[in-house]
Amino acid sequence: MKQITKYIVKNSLKRIFLYRACLVRLKMMGVEKVFSYTLANETGVTSDQVRKDFSEFNIKGNKRGGYDINCLLEKMETIFHRNKDHNIVLIGMGNLGLALSKYSKFVQRNMNIVATFDIDPFKQKIRSDLPVYSMSRLKEIIDRFRVKVAILAVPEISAQQVADELIRYGIKGIVNFAPVLLKVPSDVIINNVNLCDELESVIYYVHNLIKADGLKNIELLYRDMKY
Amino acid sequence: MKQITKYIVKNSLKRIFLYRACLVRLKMMGVEKVFSYTLANETGVTSDQVRKDFSEFNIKGNKRGGYDINCLLEKMETIFHRNKDHNIVLIGMGNLGLALSKYSKFVQRNMNIVATFDIDPFKQKIRSDLPVYSMSRLKEIIDRFRVKVAILAVPEISAQQVADELIRYGIKGIVNFAPVLLKVPSDVIINNVNLCDELESVIYYVHNLIKADGLKNIELLYRDMKY
DNA sequence: TATATTTTGTGATTTGTTTCACATCAAATC
DNA sequence: GATTTGATGTGAAACAAATCACAAAATATA
């Protein structure tokens, strides 16, 4: 039997994350029900968009009654496999790697960095809250913790080589902070986070914004930056 | 006279950055000319897309002769105002802020963090390569260095308040690492970078990938993750 | 110099995404 | 219980982005 998987594109996924964050906040405030337009207002999209996004994920509400926040959050937990823990490895303990290894929000969302790796022997610390191993132990750790996803924070010069290694050991998804396009098999997911580009886009838009004048235009320009 | 500004959406902007990185690499290798399909191959898009993107930015090549790499890079420098320096302030010197303040690639692209700020007096270091000021000096520094863009790496609880302050002092663009949707006037550009979401999308896709089987589907899924 | 070849640049077409509009249903009101 | 109200859910329409296809131009070749 062939399973039909619904393919979700990045933008609607990002919006779903947005809705979820908003729902968590509302729940903490004691709210129990939301309407599509509540979420829309909070997140800056239209209510149609909210409903369409939900429908894409097969999330149902009650006609006239809106959506029950608890149900909604539970459904999302299932969709995003939040019920189980996810083991992650982090490669590269430079400035950025170090910061990411200490980033507490990953843990809050059940994404646990089980080990970090660096080629520099001076950075390797086994007896610590979060161990920094030598690369030679990569396979062992990936196997032991059944790791499928890695964060790559190594210099661009070694990014491809490290990615190859990760994939050889069974990694299927990489958040890549090195500013290079990794060449990987088609069954491996790469999500590139390019900090320079993020900053530079803002600079570019700000420059154009200063040149522009009409509000309508600004909204147009802004469109894709929202989430 | 009303200036017509061409509005570029995020995706084509990201692709242009991709092309540029590729051109820089090719130039270092001594290559002088490229064809749209060369760039396309290197960056994983189609050659039509490359040409369409260039045409959007009014970048012209030579029929049959392709594009001269130097011209291309020069044109891009103009488009992205790479000729002049861009002064940036960084607010929040926690783990992430610290890492960003040391991120050397910003400087390589003429984006200079001129000062950083933190409310914690223990983090404030005036006599250092990159000063860490108290928030009380924010206005002074923004004025002195004519800063228009800020990096926000403060805890989510204070993000909105700090953003308000930045905007009050004339900041027009913010790269926001706090996982909150900032409410800002429509003439201010916000670019949200949500590290958790980036990691979680990969986990989500990897899970679905493991369930999926056909290569065609995988490519579909992968589509939006590329750049 | 004429012809063939190759690549750009861009309308036309296709494909994908968002918005619109309304049938459908559930709750509230009478 | 009938009627009104107000929200969902989803095809249809509108809009946006990517791909196609080919004219135009520059170079290579004869």
mmCIF file of C-alpha atoms in Angstrom, chain A:
data_model
loop_
_atom_site.group_PDB
_atom_site.id
_atom_site.type_symbol
_atom_site.label_atom_id
_atom_site.label_comp_id
_atom_site.label_asym_id
_atom_site.label_seq_id
_atom_site.Cartn_x
_atom_site.Cartn_y
_atom_site.Cartn_z
ATOM 1 C CA MET A 1 0.000 0.000 0.000
ATOM 2 C CA LYS A 2 1.402 3.288 -1.050
ATOM 3 C CA GLN A 3 1.187 6.005 1.542
ATOM 4 C CA ILE A 4 0.148 9.360 0.190
ATOM 5 C CA THR A 5 2.147 12.028 1.937
ATOM 6 C CA LYS A 6 1.026 15.597 1.718
ATOM 7 C CA TYR A 7 3.891 17.851 0.763
ATOM 8 C CA ILE A 8 4.030 21.100 2.601
ATOM 9 C CA VAL A 9 6.013 23.956 1.211
ATOM 10 C CA LYS A 10 8.285 26.002 3.345
ATOM 11 C CA ASN A 11 6.111 29.105 3.570
ATOM 12 C CA SER A 12 3.008 27.399 4.841
ATOM 13 C CA LEU A 13 5.164 25.461 7.269
ATOM 14 C CA LYS A 14 6.636 28.701 8.553
ATOM 15 C CA ARG A 15 3.168 30.118 8.970
ATOM 16 C CA ILE A 16 2.067 27.055 10.902
ATOM 17 C CA PHE A 17 5.000 27.585 13.261
ATOM 18 C CA LEU A 18 3.840 31.157 13.634
ATOM 19 C CA TYR A 19 0.301 30.107 14.465
ATOM 20 C CA ARG A 20 1.604 27.612 16.972
ATOM 21 C CA ALA A 21 3.757 30.160 18.770
ATOM 22 C CA CYS A 22 0.755 32.431 18.906
ATOM 23 C CA LEU A 23 -1.473 29.654 20.241
ATOM 24 C CA VAL A 24 1.018 28.829 22.969
ATOM 25 C CA ARG A 25 0.999 32.465 24.021
ATOM 26 C CA LEU A 26 -2.797 32.676 23.980
ATOM 27 C CA LYS A 27 -3.065 29.454 25.971
ATOM 28 C CA MET A 28 -0.771 30.858 28.646
ATOM 29 C CA MET A 29 -3.062 33.852 28.818
ATOM 30 C CA GLY A 30 -5.930 31.509 29.601
ATOM 31 C CA VAL A 31 -7.644 31.718 26.204
ATOM 32 C CA GLU A 32 -9.308 28.451 25.162
ATOM 33 C CA LYS A 33 -10.816 29.147 21.759
ATOM 34 C CA VAL A 34 -9.617 31.041 18.702
ATOM 35 C CA PHE A 35 -11.131 32.033 15.407
ATOM 36 C CA SER A 36 -9.208 32.103 12.181
ATOM 37 C CA TYR A 37 -9.282 35.880 12.241
ATOM 38 C CA THR A 38 -7.841 36.024 15.759
ATOM 39 C CA LEU A 39 -4.796 34.106 14.620
ATOM 40 C CA ALA A 40 -4.736 36.131 11.427
ATOM 41 C CA ASN A 41 -4.635 39.404 13.339
ATOM 42 C CA GLU A 42 -1.934 38.179 15.656
ATOM 43 C CA THR A 43 0.290 36.892 12.884
ATOM 44 C CA GLY A 44 -0.327 39.451 10.181
ATOM 45 C CA VAL A 45 -1.849 37.133 7.579
ATOM 46 C CA THR A 46 -5.440 36.874 6.349
ATOM 47 C CA SER A 47 -8.008 34.615 7.937
ATOM 48 C CA ASP A 48 -8.436 32.798 4.620
ATOM 49 C CA GLN A 49 -4.794 31.982 4.678
ATOM 50 C CA VAL A 50 -5.055 30.579 8.177
ATOM 51 C CA ARG A 51 -7.963 28.353 7.187
ATOM 52 C CA LYS A 52 -6.295 27.249 3.972
ATOM 53 C CA ASP A 53 -3.109 26.398 5.846
ATOM 54 C CA PHE A 54 -5.065 24.417 8.418
ATOM 55 C CA SER A 55 -6.961 22.619 5.691
ATOM 56 C CA GLU A 56 -3.643 21.686 4.087
ATOM 57 C CA PHE A 57 -2.660 19.981 7.315
ATOM 58 C CA ASN A 58 -6.143 18.546 7.690
ATOM 59 C CA ILE A 59 -6.793 20.531 10.824
ATOM 60 C CA LYS A 60 -10.513 20.939 11.474
ATOM 61 C CA GLY A 61 -12.357 23.441 13.612
ATOM 62 C CA ASN A 62 -16.001 23.821 14.566
ATOM 63 C CA LYS A 63 -18.271 25.780 12.318
ATOM 64 C CA ARG A 64 -19.140 28.946 14.168
ATOM 65 C CA GLY A 65 -17.266 27.716 17.237
ATOM 66 C CA GLY A 66 -13.765 28.401 15.936
ATOM 67 C CA TYR A 67 -10.859 26.249 17.051
ATOM 68 C CA ASP A 68 -10.171 24.782 20.464
ATOM 69 C CA ILE A 69 -6.636 25.816 21.356
ATOM 70 C CA ASN A 70 -5.801 22.591 23.156
ATOM 71 C CA CYS A 71 -7.014 20.420 20.288
ATOM 72 C CA LEU A 72 -5.151 22.603 17.838
ATOM 73 C CA LEU A 73 -1.891 22.389 19.743
ATOM 74 C CA GLU A 74 -2.294 18.656 20.220
ATOM 75 C CA LYS A 75 -2.897 18.162 16.513
ATOM 76 C CA MET A 76 0.202 20.199 15.760
ATOM 77 C CA GLU A 77 2.233 18.157 18.215
ATOM 78 C CA THR A 78 1.289 15.058 16.284
ATOM 79 C CA ILE A 79 2.011 16.615 12.908
ATOM 80 C CA PHE A 80 5.446 17.749 14.014
ATOM 81 C CA HIS A 81 6.226 14.642 16.050
ATOM 82 C CA ARG A 82 6.661 16.766 19.143
ATOM 83 C CA ASN A 83 5.649 13.820 21.283
ATOM 84 C CA LYS A 84 8.994 12.133 20.826
ATOM 85 C CA ASP A 85 12.462 13.561 21.420
ATOM 86 C CA HIS A 86 14.745 14.344 18.531
ATOM 87 C CA ASN A 87 18.451 13.782 18.848
ATOM 88 C CA ILE A 88 20.706 16.187 17.033
ATOM 89 C CA VAL A 89 24.457 16.416 16.575
ATOM 90 C CA LEU A 90 26.263 19.707 16.174
ATOM 91 C CA ILE A 91 29.466 19.866 14.172
ATOM 92 C CA GLY A 92 31.837 22.781 14.604
ATOM 93 C CA MET A 93 32.338 24.473 17.947
ATOM 94 C CA GLY A 94 33.495 27.869 16.751
ATOM 95 C CA ASN A 95 31.720 31.019 17.899
ATOM 96 C CA LEU A 96 28.452 30.128 16.261
ATOM 97 C CA GLY A 97 28.556 26.430 17.137
ATOM 98 C CA LEU A 98 29.226 27.282 20.750
ATOM 99 C CA ALA A 99 26.281 29.677 20.845
ATOM 100 C CA LEU A 100 23.984 27.125 19.229
ATOM 101 C CA SER A 101 25.093 24.444 21.666
ATOM 102 C CA LYS A 102 23.952 26.687 24.494
ATOM 103 C CA TYR A 103 20.716 27.746 22.829
ATOM 104 C CA SER A 104 18.101 26.668 25.342
ATOM 105 C CA LYS A 105 15.123 26.920 23.018
ATOM 106 C CA PHE A 106 16.057 23.759 21.149
ATOM 107 C CA VAL A 107 15.615 21.720 24.312
ATOM 108 C CA GLN A 108 12.327 23.444 25.101
ATOM 109 C CA ARG A 109 11.040 22.057 21.849
ATOM 110 C CA ASN A 110 12.335 18.523 22.438
ATOM 111 C CA MET A 111 15.270 18.937 20.102
ATOM 112 C CA ASN A 112 18.283 17.713 22.015
ATOM 113 C CA ILE A 113 21.825 18.238 20.925
ATOM 114 C CA VAL A 114 23.276 14.977 22.246
ATOM 115 C CA ALA A 115 26.863 15.701 21.321
ATOM 116 C CA THR A 116 29.037 18.232 19.559
ATOM 117 C CA PHE A 117 32.146 17.697 17.479
ATOM 118 C CA ASP A 118 35.205 19.692 16.543
ATOM 119 C CA ILE A 119 38.536 18.867 14.932
ATOM 120 C CA ASP A 120 40.387 21.202 17.314
ATOM 121 C CA PRO A 121 41.722 19.097 20.240
ATOM 122 C CA PHE A 122 41.695 22.180 22.457
ATOM 123 C CA LYS A 123 37.959 22.432 22.123
ATOM 124 C CA GLN A 124 37.309 18.786 22.878
ATOM 125 C CA LYS A 125 35.861 18.378 26.340
ATOM 126 C CA ILE A 126 34.401 15.026 27.175
ATOM 127 C CA ARG A 127 33.599 15.701 30.832
ATOM 128 C CA SER A 128 31.128 18.469 30.425
ATOM 129 C CA ASP A 129 27.419 19.013 30.368
ATOM 130 C CA LEU A 130 27.498 18.745 26.610
ATOM 131 C CA PRO A 131 30.510 16.815 25.356
ATOM 132 C CA VAL A 132 32.708 18.056 22.523
ATOM 133 C CA TYR A 133 34.078 15.010 20.767
ATOM 134 C CA SER A 134 36.687 14.502 18.108
ATOM 135 C CA MET A 135 35.300 13.715 14.679
ATOM 136 C CA SER A 136 36.473 10.132 15.004
ATOM 137 C CA ARG A 137 33.577 9.389 17.324
ATOM 138 C CA LEU A 138 30.924 10.742 14.969
ATOM 139 C CA LYS A 139 29.700 7.403 13.633
ATOM 140 C CA GLU A 140 29.516 5.863 17.068
ATOM 141 C CA ILE A 141 27.381 8.697 18.474
ATOM 142 C CA ILE A 142 25.087 8.902 15.451
ATOM 143 C CA ASP A 143 24.452 5.180 15.738
ATOM 144 C CA ARG A 144 24.008 5.127 19.477
ATOM 145 C CA PHE A 145 21.494 8.009 19.579
ATOM 146 C CA ARG A 146 19.883 7.172 16.211
ATOM 147 C CA VAL A 147 20.580 10.725 15.068
ATOM 148 C CA LYS A 148 19.011 11.737 11.771
ATOM 149 C CA VAL A 149 19.532 15.509 11.818
ATOM 150 C CA ALA A 150 22.710 17.553 12.195
ATOM 151 C CA ILE A 151 23.616 21.196 12.611
ATOM 152 C CA LEU A 152 26.631 22.154 10.549
ATOM 153 C CA ALA A 153 28.563 25.151 11.874
ATOM 154 C CA VAL A 154 32.004 24.468 10.423
ATOM 155 C CA PRO A 155 34.050 26.808 8.194
ATOM 156 C CA GLU A 156 32.886 26.810 4.607
ATOM 157 C CA ILE A 157 36.115 25.189 3.454
ATOM 158 C CA SER A 158 35.318 21.938 5.243
ATOM 159 C CA ALA A 159 31.519 22.028 5.051
ATOM 160 C CA GLN A 160 31.143 19.741 2.034
ATOM 161 C CA GLN A 161 33.549 17.168 3.375
ATOM 162 C CA VAL A 162 31.876 17.058 6.782
ATOM 163 C CA ALA A 163 28.438 16.873 5.146
ATOM 164 C CA ASP A 164 29.600 13.890 3.095
ATOM 165 C CA GLU A 165 30.743 12.195 6.255
ATOM 166 C CA LEU A 166 27.476 12.906 8.059
ATOM 167 C CA ILE A 167 25.459 11.516 5.187
ATOM 168 C CA ARG A 168 27.655 8.430 5.023
ATOM 169 C CA TYR A 169 26.761 7.742 8.636
ATOM 170 C CA GLY A 170 23.036 8.077 7.988
ATOM 171 C CA ILE A 171 22.198 11.736 8.587
ATOM 172 C CA LYS A 172 19.154 12.730 6.512
ATOM 173 C CA GLY A 173 18.777 16.410 7.327
ATOM 174 C CA ILE A 174 21.229 19.253 7.873
ATOM 175 C CA VAL A 175 20.816 22.827 9.026
ATOM 176 C CA ASN A 176 23.804 24.339 7.307
ATOM 177 C CA PHE A 177 25.296 27.608 8.547
ATOM 178 C CA ALA A 178 28.267 27.521 6.172
ATOM 179 C CA PRO A 179 27.772 29.801 3.164
ATOM 180 C CA VAL A 180 28.141 27.035 0.580
ATOM 181 C CA LEU A 181 25.647 25.028 -1.405
ATOM 182 C CA LEU A 182 26.202 21.469 -0.314
ATOM 183 C CA LYS A 183 25.998 18.779 -2.951
ATOM 184 C CA VAL A 184 23.994 15.965 -1.423
ATOM 185 C CA PRO A 185 21.905 12.981 -2.547
ATOM 186 C CA SER A 186 18.279 13.798 -3.242
ATOM 187 C CA ASP A 187 17.072 12.002 -0.129
ATOM 188 C CA VAL A 188 18.903 14.403 2.161
ATOM 189 C CA ILE A 189 17.296 17.664 3.248
ATOM 190 C CA ILE A 190 19.467 20.739 3.514
ATOM 191 C CA ASN A 191 18.258 23.927 5.123
ATOM 192 C CA ASN A 192 20.724 26.733 4.566
ATOM 193 C CA VAL A 193 20.901 29.558 7.055
ATOM 194 C CA ASN A 194 23.102 32.288 5.679
ATOM 195 C CA LEU A 195 23.532 35.006 8.279
ATOM 196 C CA CYS A 196 25.286 37.411 5.920
ATOM 197 C CA ASP A 197 22.519 37.129 3.375
ATOM 198 C CA GLU A 198 19.891 37.748 6.030
ATOM 199 C CA LEU A 199 21.617 40.928 7.096
ATOM 200 C CA GLU A 200 22.338 42.015 3.561
ATOM 201 C CA SER A 201 18.723 41.595 2.442
ATOM 202 C CA VAL A 202 17.642 43.932 5.191
ATOM 203 C CA ILE A 203 20.232 46.476 4.123
ATOM 204 C CA TYR A 204 19.057 46.170 0.540
ATOM 205 C CA TYR A 205 15.411 46.619 1.424
ATOM 206 C CA VAL A 206 16.118 49.511 3.772
ATOM 207 C CA HIS A 207 18.010 51.305 1.016
ATOM 208 C CA ASN A 208 15.150 50.828 -1.420
ATOM 209 C CA LEU A 209 12.656 51.754 1.246
ATOM 210 C CA ILE A 210 14.349 55.069 1.782
ATOM 211 C CA LYS A 211 14.101 55.711 -1.933
ATOM 212 C CA ALA A 212 10.460 54.625 -2.110
ATOM 213 C CA ASP A 213 7.604 56.798 -1.005
ATOM 214 C CA GLY A 214 4.131 55.265 -1.258
ATOM 215 C CA LEU A 215 2.844 53.108 1.546
ATOM 216 C CA LYS A 216 1.293 50.646 -0.860
ATOM 217 C CA ASN A 217 4.670 50.004 -2.399
ATOM 218 C CA ILE A 218 6.225 49.463 0.963
ATOM 219 C CA GLU A 219 3.691 46.792 1.748
ATOM 220 C CA LEU A 220 4.477 45.087 -1.520
ATOM 221 C CA LEU A 221 8.161 45.179 -0.769
ATOM 222 C CA TYR A 222 7.583 43.880 2.695
ATOM 223 C CA ARG A 223 5.396 40.994 1.593
ATOM 224 C CA ASP A 224 7.932 38.217 1.579
ATOM 225 C CA MET A 225 9.886 39.349 4.603
ATOM 226 C CA LYS A 226 7.094 38.731 7.051
ATOM 227 C CA TYR A 227 7.772 35.238 8.211
#
